[in-house]
Short mmCIF file of C-alpha atoms in Angstrom, two decimals:
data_model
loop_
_atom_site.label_atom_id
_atom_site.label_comp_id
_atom_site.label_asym_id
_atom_site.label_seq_id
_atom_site.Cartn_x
_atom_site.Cartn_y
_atom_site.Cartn_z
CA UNK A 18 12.46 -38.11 -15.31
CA UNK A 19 9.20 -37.71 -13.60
CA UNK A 20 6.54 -35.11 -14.58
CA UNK A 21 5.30 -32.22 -12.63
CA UNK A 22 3.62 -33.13 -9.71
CA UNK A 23 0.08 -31.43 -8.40
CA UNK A 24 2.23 -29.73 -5.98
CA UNK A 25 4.88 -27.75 -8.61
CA UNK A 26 1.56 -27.03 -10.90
CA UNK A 27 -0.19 -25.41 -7.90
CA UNK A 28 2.69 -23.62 -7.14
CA UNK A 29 3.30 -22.11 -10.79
CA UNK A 30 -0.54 -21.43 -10.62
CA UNK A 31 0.27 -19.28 -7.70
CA UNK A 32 3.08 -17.59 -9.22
CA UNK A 33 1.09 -16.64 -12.33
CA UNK A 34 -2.27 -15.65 -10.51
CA UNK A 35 0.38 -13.44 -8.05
CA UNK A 36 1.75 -11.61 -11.18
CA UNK A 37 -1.47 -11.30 -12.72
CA UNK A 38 -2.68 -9.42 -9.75
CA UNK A 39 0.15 -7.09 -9.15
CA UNK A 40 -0.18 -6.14 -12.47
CA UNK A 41 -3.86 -5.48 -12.15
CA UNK A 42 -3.50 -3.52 -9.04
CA UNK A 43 -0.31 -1.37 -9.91
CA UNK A 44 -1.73 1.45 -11.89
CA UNK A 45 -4.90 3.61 -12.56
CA UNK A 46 -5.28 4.25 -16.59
CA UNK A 47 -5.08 7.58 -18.12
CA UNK A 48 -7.10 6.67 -21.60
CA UNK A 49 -10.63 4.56 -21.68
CA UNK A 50 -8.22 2.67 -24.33
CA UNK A 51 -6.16 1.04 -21.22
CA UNK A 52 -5.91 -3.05 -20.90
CA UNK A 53 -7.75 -4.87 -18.58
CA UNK A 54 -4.66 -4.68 -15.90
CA UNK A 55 -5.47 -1.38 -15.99
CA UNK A 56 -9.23 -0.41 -17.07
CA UNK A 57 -10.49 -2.17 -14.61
CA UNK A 58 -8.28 -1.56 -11.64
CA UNK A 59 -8.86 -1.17 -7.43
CA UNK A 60 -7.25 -0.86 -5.38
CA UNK A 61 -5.38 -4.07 -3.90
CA UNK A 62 -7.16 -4.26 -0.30
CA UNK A 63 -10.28 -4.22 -1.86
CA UNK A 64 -9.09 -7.93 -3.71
CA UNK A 65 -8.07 -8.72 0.13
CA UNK A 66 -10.29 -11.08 2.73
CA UNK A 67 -8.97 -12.67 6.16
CA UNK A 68 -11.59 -15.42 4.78
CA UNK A 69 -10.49 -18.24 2.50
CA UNK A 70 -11.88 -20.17 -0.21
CA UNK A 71 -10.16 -23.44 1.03
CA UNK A 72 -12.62 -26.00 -1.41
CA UNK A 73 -11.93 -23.90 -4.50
CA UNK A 74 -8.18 -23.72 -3.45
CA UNK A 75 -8.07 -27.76 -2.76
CA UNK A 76 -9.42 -28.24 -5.93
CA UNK A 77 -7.41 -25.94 -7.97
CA UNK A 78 -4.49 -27.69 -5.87
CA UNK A 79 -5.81 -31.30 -6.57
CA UNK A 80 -6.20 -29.87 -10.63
CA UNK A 81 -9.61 -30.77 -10.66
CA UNK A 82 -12.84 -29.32 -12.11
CA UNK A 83 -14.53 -26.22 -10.57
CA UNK A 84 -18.48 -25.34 -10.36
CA UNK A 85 -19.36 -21.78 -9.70
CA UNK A 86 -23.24 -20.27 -9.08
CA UNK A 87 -23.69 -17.04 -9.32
CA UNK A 88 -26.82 -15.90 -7.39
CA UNK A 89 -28.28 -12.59 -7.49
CA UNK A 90 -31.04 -10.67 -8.98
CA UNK A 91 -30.74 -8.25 -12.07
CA UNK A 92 -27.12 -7.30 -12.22
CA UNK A 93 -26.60 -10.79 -12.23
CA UNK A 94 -29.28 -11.84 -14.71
CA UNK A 95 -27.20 -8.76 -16.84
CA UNK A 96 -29.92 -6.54 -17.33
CA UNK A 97 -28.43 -3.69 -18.92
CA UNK A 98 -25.85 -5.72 -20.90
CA UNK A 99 -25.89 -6.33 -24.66
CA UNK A 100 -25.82 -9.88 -24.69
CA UNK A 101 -25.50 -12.98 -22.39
CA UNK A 102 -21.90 -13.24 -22.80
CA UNK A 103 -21.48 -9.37 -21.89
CA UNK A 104 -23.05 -10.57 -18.44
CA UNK A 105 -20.88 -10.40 -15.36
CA UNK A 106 -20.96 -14.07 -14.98
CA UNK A 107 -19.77 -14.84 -18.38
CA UNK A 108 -17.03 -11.88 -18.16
CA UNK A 109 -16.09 -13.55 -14.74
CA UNK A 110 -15.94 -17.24 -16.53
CA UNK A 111 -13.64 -15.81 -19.16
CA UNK A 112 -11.14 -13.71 -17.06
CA UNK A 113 -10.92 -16.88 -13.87
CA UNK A 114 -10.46 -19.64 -17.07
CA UNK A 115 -7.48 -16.91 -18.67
CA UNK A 116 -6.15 -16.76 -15.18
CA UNK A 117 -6.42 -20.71 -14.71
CA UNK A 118 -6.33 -22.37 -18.16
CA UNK A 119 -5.84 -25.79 -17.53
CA UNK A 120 -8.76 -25.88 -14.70
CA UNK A 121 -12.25 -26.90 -16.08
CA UNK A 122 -14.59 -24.03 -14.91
CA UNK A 123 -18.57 -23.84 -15.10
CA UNK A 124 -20.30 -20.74 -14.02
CA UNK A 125 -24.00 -21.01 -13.59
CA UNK A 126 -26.08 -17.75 -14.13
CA UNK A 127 -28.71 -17.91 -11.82
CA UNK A 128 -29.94 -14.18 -11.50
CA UNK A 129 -33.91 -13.12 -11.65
CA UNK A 130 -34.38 -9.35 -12.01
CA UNK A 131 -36.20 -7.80 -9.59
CA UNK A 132 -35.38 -10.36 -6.40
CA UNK A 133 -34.89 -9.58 -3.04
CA UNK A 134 -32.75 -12.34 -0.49
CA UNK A 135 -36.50 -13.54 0.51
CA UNK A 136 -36.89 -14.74 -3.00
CA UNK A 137 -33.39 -16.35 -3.31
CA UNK A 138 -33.74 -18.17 -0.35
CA UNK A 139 -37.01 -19.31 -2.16
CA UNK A 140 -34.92 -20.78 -4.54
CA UNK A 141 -31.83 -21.65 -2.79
CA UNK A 142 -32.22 -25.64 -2.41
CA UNK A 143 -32.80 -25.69 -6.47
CA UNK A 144 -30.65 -23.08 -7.82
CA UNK A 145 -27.66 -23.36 -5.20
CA UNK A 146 -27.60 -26.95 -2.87
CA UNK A 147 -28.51 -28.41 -5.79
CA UNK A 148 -25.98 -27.88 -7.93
CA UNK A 149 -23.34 -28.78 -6.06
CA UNK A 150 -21.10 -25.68 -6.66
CA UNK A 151 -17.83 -25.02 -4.99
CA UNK A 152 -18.35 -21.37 -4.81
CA UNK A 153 -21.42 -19.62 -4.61
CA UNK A 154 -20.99 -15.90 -5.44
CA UNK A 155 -24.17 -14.03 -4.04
CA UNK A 156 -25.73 -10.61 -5.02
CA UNK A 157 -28.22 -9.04 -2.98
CA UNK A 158 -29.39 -6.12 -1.09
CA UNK A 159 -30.09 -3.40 -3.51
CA UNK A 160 -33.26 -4.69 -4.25
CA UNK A 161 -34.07 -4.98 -0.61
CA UNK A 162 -32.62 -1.02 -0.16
CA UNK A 163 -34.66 -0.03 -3.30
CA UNK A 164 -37.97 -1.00 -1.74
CA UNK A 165 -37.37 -0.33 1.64
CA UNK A 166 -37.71 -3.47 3.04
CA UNK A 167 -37.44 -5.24 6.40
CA UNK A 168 -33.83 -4.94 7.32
CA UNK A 169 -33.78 -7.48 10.30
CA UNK A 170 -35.60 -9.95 7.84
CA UNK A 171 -32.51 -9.12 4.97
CA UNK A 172 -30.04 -10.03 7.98
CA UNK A 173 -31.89 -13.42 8.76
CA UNK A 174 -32.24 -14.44 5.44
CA UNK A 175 -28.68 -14.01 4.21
CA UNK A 176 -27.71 -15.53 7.76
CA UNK A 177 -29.86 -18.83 6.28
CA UNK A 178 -28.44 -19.07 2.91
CA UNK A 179 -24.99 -18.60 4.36
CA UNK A 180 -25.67 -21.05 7.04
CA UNK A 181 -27.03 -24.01 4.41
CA UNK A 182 -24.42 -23.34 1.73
CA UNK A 183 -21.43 -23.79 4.49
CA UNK A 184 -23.70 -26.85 5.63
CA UNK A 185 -22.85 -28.19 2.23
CA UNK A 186 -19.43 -28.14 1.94
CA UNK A 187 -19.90 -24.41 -0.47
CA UNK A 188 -17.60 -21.39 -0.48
CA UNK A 189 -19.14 -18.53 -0.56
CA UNK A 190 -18.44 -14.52 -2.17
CA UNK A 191 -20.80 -12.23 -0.57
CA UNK A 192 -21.41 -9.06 -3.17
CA UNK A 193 -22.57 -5.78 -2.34
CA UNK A 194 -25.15 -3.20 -3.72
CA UNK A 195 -23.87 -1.14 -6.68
CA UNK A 196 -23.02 2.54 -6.83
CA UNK A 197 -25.46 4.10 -8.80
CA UNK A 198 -28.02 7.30 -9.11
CA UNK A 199 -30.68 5.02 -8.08
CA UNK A 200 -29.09 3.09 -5.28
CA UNK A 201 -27.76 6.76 -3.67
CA UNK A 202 -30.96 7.88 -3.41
CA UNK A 203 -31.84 5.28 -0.64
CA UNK A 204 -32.02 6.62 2.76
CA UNK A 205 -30.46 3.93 4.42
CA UNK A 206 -28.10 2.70 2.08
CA UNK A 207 -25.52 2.05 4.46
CA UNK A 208 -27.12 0.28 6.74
CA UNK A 209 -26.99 -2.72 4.23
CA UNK A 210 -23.81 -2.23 3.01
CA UNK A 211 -22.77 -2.35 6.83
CA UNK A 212 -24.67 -5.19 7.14
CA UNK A 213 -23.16 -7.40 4.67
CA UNK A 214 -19.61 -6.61 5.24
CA UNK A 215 -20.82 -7.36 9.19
CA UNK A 216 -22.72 -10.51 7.70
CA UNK A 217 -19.60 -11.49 6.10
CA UNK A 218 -17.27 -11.35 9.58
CA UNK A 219 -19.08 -12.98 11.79
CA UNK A 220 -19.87 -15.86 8.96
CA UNK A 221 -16.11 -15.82 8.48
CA UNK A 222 -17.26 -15.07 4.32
CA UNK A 223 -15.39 -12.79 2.24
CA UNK A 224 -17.59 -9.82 1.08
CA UNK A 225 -16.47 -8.61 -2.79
CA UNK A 226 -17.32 -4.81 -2.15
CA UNK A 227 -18.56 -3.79 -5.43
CA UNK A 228 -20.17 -0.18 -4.18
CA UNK A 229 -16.57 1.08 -3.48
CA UNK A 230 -15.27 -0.41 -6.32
CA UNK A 231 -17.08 1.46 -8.34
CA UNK A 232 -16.51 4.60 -6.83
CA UNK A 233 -13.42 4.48 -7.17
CA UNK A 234 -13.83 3.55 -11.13
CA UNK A 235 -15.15 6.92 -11.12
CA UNK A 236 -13.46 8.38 -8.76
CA UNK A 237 -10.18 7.88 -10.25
CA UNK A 238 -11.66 8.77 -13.50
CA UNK A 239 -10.83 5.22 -14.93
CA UNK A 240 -14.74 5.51 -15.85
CA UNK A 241 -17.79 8.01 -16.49
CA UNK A 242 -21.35 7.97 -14.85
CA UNK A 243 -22.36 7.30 -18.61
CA UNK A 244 -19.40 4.63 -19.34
CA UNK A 245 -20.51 2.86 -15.89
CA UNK A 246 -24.31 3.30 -15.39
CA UNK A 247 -27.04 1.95 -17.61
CA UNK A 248 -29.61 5.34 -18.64
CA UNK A 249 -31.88 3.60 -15.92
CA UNK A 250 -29.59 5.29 -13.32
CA UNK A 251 -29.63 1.76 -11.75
CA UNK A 252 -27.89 -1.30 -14.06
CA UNK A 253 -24.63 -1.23 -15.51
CA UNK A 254 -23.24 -1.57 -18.88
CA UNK A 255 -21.09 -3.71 -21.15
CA UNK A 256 -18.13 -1.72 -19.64
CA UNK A 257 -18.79 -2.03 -16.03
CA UNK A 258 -20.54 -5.43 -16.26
CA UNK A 259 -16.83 -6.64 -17.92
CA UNK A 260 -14.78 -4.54 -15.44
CA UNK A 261 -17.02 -6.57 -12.72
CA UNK A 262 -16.36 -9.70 -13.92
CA UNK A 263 -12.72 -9.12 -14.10
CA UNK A 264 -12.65 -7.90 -10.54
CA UNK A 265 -15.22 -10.70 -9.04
CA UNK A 266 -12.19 -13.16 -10.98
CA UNK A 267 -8.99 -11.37 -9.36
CA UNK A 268 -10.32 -11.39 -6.12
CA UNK A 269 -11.63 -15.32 -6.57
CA UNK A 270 -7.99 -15.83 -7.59
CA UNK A 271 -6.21 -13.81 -4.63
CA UNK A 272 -8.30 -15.93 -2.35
CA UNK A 273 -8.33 -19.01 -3.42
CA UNK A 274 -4.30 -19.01 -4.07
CA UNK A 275 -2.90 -16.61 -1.14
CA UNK A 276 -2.58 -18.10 2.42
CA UNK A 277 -5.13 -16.15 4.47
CA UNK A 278 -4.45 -14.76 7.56
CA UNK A 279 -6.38 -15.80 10.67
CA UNK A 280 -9.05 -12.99 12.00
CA UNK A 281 -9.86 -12.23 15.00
CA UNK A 282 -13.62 -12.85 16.58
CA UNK A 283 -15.34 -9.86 15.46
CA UNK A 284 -16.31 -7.43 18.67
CA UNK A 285 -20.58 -7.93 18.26
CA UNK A 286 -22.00 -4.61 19.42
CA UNK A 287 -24.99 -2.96 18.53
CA UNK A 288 -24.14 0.32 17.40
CA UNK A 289 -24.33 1.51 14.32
CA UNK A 290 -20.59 1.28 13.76
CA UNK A 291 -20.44 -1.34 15.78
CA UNK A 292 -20.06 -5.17 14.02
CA UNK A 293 -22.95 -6.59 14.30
CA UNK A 294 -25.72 -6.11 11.95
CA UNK A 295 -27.99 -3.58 12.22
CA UNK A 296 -31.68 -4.66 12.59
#
């Protein structure tokens, strides 16, 4: 009798990734003491994109290695965390190799504190095209919010890295500022996470949407300002940094495995609610 084929693995893959995710999503914890599934839930349409991660799928389908960079500036350096492997990256290695244990994964942490998408893009043929990564999971803004910065040159430079990594065969995660004291405190705070979630659309790129995630960790009382925010008022902690990592994994997971549904052009206006970025 024949073996499994690539096909039946893929499928079972799907079937366990599908559980694992319905279980993650199902409940909010009552105790700080809760698993993972639980800890560290959202709720499911935040895991949700119309956008695909069709290399990472045909590799997980084809059982092949996978190469992830994660780009960003201090939350994805882990400033705030106790260790390296308390970083969001390594807490995002662990949970996608639990979720896929016979797949080879490599995450690359390739955050510098303090960065803005100016100085990413400064990097971006080094730390990103050269790598040759299937998935390139990118964190910026808050820097850019934090210092006030030119929003129209934000838009054109996440526009660029977007437009070389697709060049190059990458998938790509957009990630969003965090919630935070700090971050709150910016004027026009929206205006970039409207601009990323915009960025994403008309890229046709998932956006991971950590701000609301993490209102809704403390929202739903799953987490406290003190359990999720670094003293700083700015980075987060071994908690939140592990929740993140589980979250940036299930969502990886959803899309890469789930069929996604074709979107619609997005309507480009110029309003402020509109979808186009603001500038």
């Amino acid at each position: 009798m024949n073996g499994p084929t690539q096909d039946s693995c893929f499928r079972a893959t799907v079937a366990a990734v599908a559980l694992a995710i319905a279980t993650f999503v199902a409940a909010v914890p009552s105790s700080a003491q809760a698993d993972d599934s639980r800890m560290c839930a959202v709720p499911a349409n935040l895991l949700r994109s119309p956008y695909a991660l069709p290399h990472i799928a045909t590799k997980l389908k084809r059982g092949e290695a996978i190469k992830i960079v994660a780009l960003g500036s201090s939350s994805t350096e882990g400033v705030g965390a106790s260790s390296a492997a308390a970083t969001y990256p390594s807490q995002f290695q662990a949970e996608l190799q639990r979720l896929w244990p016979k797949t080879r994964i490599t995450v690359l942490n390739k955050g510098v504190s303090g960065e803005q998408a100016q100085q990413m893009i400064g990097r971006f043929e080094r730390d990103v095209i050269a790598e040759k990564p299937d998935l390139l999971i990118w964190q910026t803004g808050t820097n850019s919010a934090l210092a006030q910065g030119d929003v129209e040159r934000f838009v054109a430079d996440v526009d660029w890295g977007l437009d070389r990594a697709h060049d190059h065969g990458i998938d790509v995660l957009l990630m969003t500022p965090q919630f935070s004291p700090r971050f709150e405190k910016v004027r026009n705070k929206l205006t970039y996470l409207h601009n990323l979630t915009t960025i994403g659309a008309v890229n046709g790129t998932p956006v991971l949407r950590r701000y609301e995630m993490m209102k809704h960790w403390l929202d739903s009382g799953q987490m406290t300002a003190q359990d999720m925010i670094d003293p700083d008022g700015l980075h987060l902690t071994d908690r939140s940094y592990h929740c993140l990592g589980v979250v940036t994994a299930k969502m990886v997971a959803v899309l890469a495995t789930m069929p996604a549904k074709p979107a619609p052009a997005p309507a480009l206006t110029a309003s402020a609610g509109g979808s186009r970025p603001i500038r």
